Amino acid sequence: MKILVTGGAGYIGSHTIKKLGRQGHELLTIDNLSTGHRGAVLFGDFKKGDIRDPVFLRRVFSSFRPQALVHFAASVIVPESVENPLLYWDNNISAMITLLRAAVEHQVKMAVFSSSAAVYGEPEKIPVTEDHPRRPANPYGMTKLVGEGILADCDLAHGLKSVCLRYFNASGVDPEGELVEDREVETHLIPLVLKAAIAAREKKHRAKGRGHSGGKELLIFGNDYPTPDGTCVRDYIHVNDLAQAHILALEWLSREKRSGVFNVGNGRGYSVRQVIEVSRRVTGLPIPSRDVPRRPGDPAELVASSEKIRKVLGWKPEIPELEKIISSSWNYFSKQVAGSRKQVAGNQ
Ligand SMILES: NC(=O)c1ccc[n+]([C@@H]2O[C@H](COP(=O)([O-])OP(=O)(O)OC[C@H]3O[C@@H](n4cnc5c(N)ncnc54)[C@H](O)[C@@H]3O)[C@@H](O)[C@H]2O)c1
């Protein structure tokens, strides 16, 4: 299949491209590289450009003539969306309208959209099923909900069938070590925990002989949530299992020719303290942490019901264990640090 992928140089996009490429699909990634990495696109062609640019899009659609669209490109940092909502409405909604206009003009009939568990806001019951009320708690979540609505309208008006995948907490890194999880602004728990482990290790090395140990602390926002240990509970899903959901979604769209919305999560929640504990086991490092007050807008618990995607798309996670998810990240992050040390040594 000829597939146009927006945001394919990003974290989830690049992992999905690797799977799609291995299946032999003809791929074109478009990405403005605002947060993505050109080197992470391992298969297909690449064009640098912005999906808010209709002239760029027209050129891309008319030369590539895709049969399907996989739309990852977006601004993705929740606190930033609260501070700068117009940026989010622009990059997630205006951009999506420009993109879908081009897709409709060029008779694209299938789309897979990166939606989010953020559409649910504070859940009323756990696990969250797809028909749970959608009450996003921030502008980022609102843009994802509106994106789903635009696609539903495009189905009715233009026959553009879509699958909206509501990802829970994407995590882990390519177990084959070819891809990256590298963000300038890090807000995801597992990378933050592993970076705190590395900082602790570095500080210990530097302080050797002076009796110091420990490193930058990991901040735990809120220890008084109604959860077993008082910290927030989330559903961590390996990025390769997320990638597989896109493959199955495209197959389903080709076969069924109808639209659908699916959660993508493991259906199992882990608290912040559990993530830190498992990370301590995986890294063998202390990982200092400090409890600080809650942040506004963090739901206590967010765990997916994955029944629908398992039943309808036949999806099944291959790496559901938190320990394996964290190990795949540690494999990447620990090498990164070793690599940067080598670079410093080389520069001297
Ligand atoms: N990471 C998660 O846990 C998570 C959870 C739920 C949903 N999502 C959604 O998944 C998608 C991918 O997220 P990610 O974590 O891989 O983020 P990411 O920042 O790594 O990837 C986004 C990619 O889109 C590109 N991009 C952004 N704006 C663009 C524009 N205007 N034109 C062209 N390219 C543009 C970036 O350069 C980047 O390569 C996003 O839509 C995000 O909202 C992510």
CSV table of N, CA and C and ligand atoms in Angstrom, one decimal, residues 7 9-13 30-36 49-52 72-74 76 91 114-116 140 144 167-170 183 188, ligand 1:
chain,number,residue,atom,x,y,z
A,7,GLY,N,4.7,13.2,10.5
A,7,GLY,CA,5.4,13.1,11.8
A,7,GLY,C,6.1,11.7,12.0
A,9,ALA,N,9.1,11.1,11.7
A,9,ALA,CA,10.5,11.2,12.2
A,9,ALA,C,10.4,11.2,13.8
A,10,GLY,N,9.2,11.3,14.3
A,10,GLY,CA,9.0,11.4,15.8
A,10,GLY,C,9.1,10.0,16.4
A,11,TYR,N,8.9,10.0,17.7
A,11,TYR,CA,9.1,8.7,18.5
A,11,TYR,C,8.2,7.6,18.1
A,12,ILE,N,6.9,7.8,18.1
A,12,ILE,CA,5.9,6.7,17.7
A,12,ILE,C,5.9,6.5,16.2
A,13,GLY,N,6.0,7.6,15.5
A,13,GLY,CA,6.0,7.5,14.0
A,13,GLY,C,7.2,6.7,13.5
A,30,ILE,N,6.4,12.8,5.8
A,30,ILE,CA,6.6,14.3,5.8
A,30,ILE,C,6.7,14.7,7.2
A,31,ASP,N,7.7,15.6,7.5
A,31,ASP,CA,7.9,16.0,8.9
A,31,ASP,C,8.7,17.3,8.9
A,32,ASN,N,8.3,18.2,9.8
A,32,ASN,CA,9.1,19.5,9.8
A,32,ASN,C,10.3,19.4,10.7
A,33,LEU,N,10.5,18.3,11.3
A,33,LEU,CA,11.7,18.0,12.2
A,33,LEU,C,11.7,19.0,13.4
A,34,SER,N,10.5,19.5,13.8
A,34,SER,CA,10.5,20.4,15.0
A,34,SER,C,10.9,19.6,16.2
A,35,THR,N,10.4,18.3,16.3
A,35,THR,CA,10.9,17.5,17.4
A,35,THR,C,11.4,16.1,16.9
A,36,GLY,N,11.2,15.8,15.7
A,36,GLY,CA,11.6,14.5,15.1
A,36,GLY,C,13.1,14.5,14.7
A,49,GLY,N,9.0,19.2,5.6
A,49,GLY,CA,8.0,20.2,5.3
A,49,GLY,C,6.9,20.3,6.4
A,50,ASP,N,6.1,21.3,6.3
A,50,ASP,CA,5.1,21.5,7.4
A,50,ASP,C,3.7,21.2,6.9
A,51,ILE,N,3.0,20.5,7.7
A,51,ILE,CA,1.6,20.1,7.2
A,51,ILE,C,0.7,21.3,7.3
A,52,ARG,N,1.1,22.4,7.8
A,52,ARG,CA,0.3,23.6,7.7
A,52,ARG,C,0.4,24.3,6.4
A,72,PHE,N,0.6,11.3,12.5
A,72,PHE,CA,1.2,11.4,13.9
A,72,PHE,C,1.5,12.9,14.2
A,73,ALA,N,1.8,13.7,13.2
A,73,ALA,CA,2.4,15.0,13.4
A,73,ALA,C,1.4,15.9,14.3
A,74,ALA,N,2.0,16.4,15.4
A,74,ALA,CA,1.2,17.2,16.4
A,74,ALA,C,2.2,17.8,17.4
A,76,VAL,N,2.7,18.0,21.4
A,76,VAL,CA,2.3,16.9,22.2
A,76,VAL,C,2.6,17.1,23.7
A,91,ASN,N,-1.3,23.9,15.5
A,91,ASN,CA,-0.6,22.8,14.9
A,91,ASN,C,-1.3,21.4,15.0
A,114,SER,N,-3.5,9.5,15.4
A,114,SER,CA,-3.0,9.4,16.7
A,114,SER,C,-3.8,10.2,17.7
A,115,SER,N,-4.8,9.6,18.3
A,115,SER,CA,-5.6,10.2,19.3
A,115,SER,C,-4.9,9.9,20.7
A,116,SER,N,-5.6,10.1,21.7
A,116,SER,CA,-4.9,10.0,23.0
A,116,SER,C,-6.0,9.7,24.2
A,140,TYR,N,-4.5,20.2,24.9
A,140,TYR,CA,-4.0,19.1,24.1
A,140,TYR,C,-5.1,18.1,23.9
A,144,LYS,N,-7.3,16.6,20.4
A,144,LYS,CA,-7.4,15.3,20.0
A,144,LYS,C,-8.8,14.9,19.8
A,167,TYR,N,-4.0,6.4,22.3
A,167,TYR,CA,-2.9,5.8,22.9
A,167,TYR,C,-2.9,6.1,24.4
A,168,PHE,N,-2.5,5.1,25.2
A,168,PHE,CA,-2.3,5.4,26.6
A,168,PHE,C,-0.8,5.8,26.7
A,169,ASN,N,-0.1,5.5,27.8
A,169,ASN,CA,1.3,6.1,27.9
A,169,ASN,C,2.3,5.3,27.0
A,170,ALA,N,2.7,5.9,25.9
A,170,ALA,CA,3.6,5.2,25.0
A,170,ALA,C,5.0,5.2,25.7
A,183,ARG,N,13.9,13.7,23.3
A,183,ARG,CA,13.1,14.9,23.2
A,183,ARG,C,13.9,16.0,23.9
A,188,HIS,N,7.9,12.7,29.9
A,188,HIS,CA,7.4,11.3,30.1
A,188,HIS,C,8.1,10.6,31.3
B,1,LIG,N1,3.9,9.8,23.3
B,1,LIG,C1,2.7,9.5,23.9
B,1,LIG,O1,2.7,8.9,25.0
B,1,LIG,C2,1.4,9.8,23.2
B,1,LIG,C3,0.2,9.5,23.8
B,1,LIG,C4,-1.0,9.8,23.2
B,1,LIG,C5,-0.9,10.3,21.9
B,1,LIG,N2,0.2,10.6,21.3
B,1,LIG,C6,0.2,11.2,19.9
B,1,LIG,O2,1.0,10.5,19.1
B,1,LIG,C7,1.6,11.3,18.0
B,1,LIG,C8,3.1,11.1,18.0
B,1,LIG,O3,3.6,11.5,19.3
B,1,LIG,P1,5.2,11.3,19.6
B,1,LIG,O4,5.2,11.0,21.1
B,1,LIG,O5,5.8,10.4,18.7
B,1,LIG,O6,5.7,12.8,19.4
B,1,LIG,P2,6.9,13.4,18.6
B,1,LIG,O7,7.1,14.8,19.0
B,1,LIG,O8,8.1,12.5,18.8
B,1,LIG,O9,6.5,13.3,17.1
B,1,LIG,C9,5.7,14.2,16.4
B,1,LIG,C10,6.4,14.4,15.1
B,1,LIG,O10,5.6,15.3,14.3
B,1,LIG,C11,6.5,16.3,13.7
B,1,LIG,N3,5.6,17.5,13.5
B,1,LIG,C12,5.1,18.3,14.5
B,1,LIG,N4,4.4,19.3,13.9
B,1,LIG,C13,4.5,19.2,12.6
B,1,LIG,C14,4.0,19.9,11.5
B,1,LIG,N5,3.3,21.0,11.6
B,1,LIG,N6,4.4,19.6,10.2
B,1,LIG,C15,5.2,18.5,10.1
B,1,LIG,N7,5.7,17.7,11.1
B,1,LIG,C16,5.3,18.1,12.3
B,1,LIG,C17,7.6,16.4,14.7
B,1,LIG,O11,8.8,17.0,14.1
B,1,LIG,C18,7.8,15.0,15.1
B,1,LIG,O12,8.7,14.3,14.3
B,1,LIG,C19,1.1,12.7,18.4
B,1,LIG,O13,0.0,13.0,17.6
B,1,LIG,C20,0.7,12.6,19.8
B,1,LIG,O14,-0.2,13.6,20.2
B,1,LIG,C21,1.4,10.4,21.9
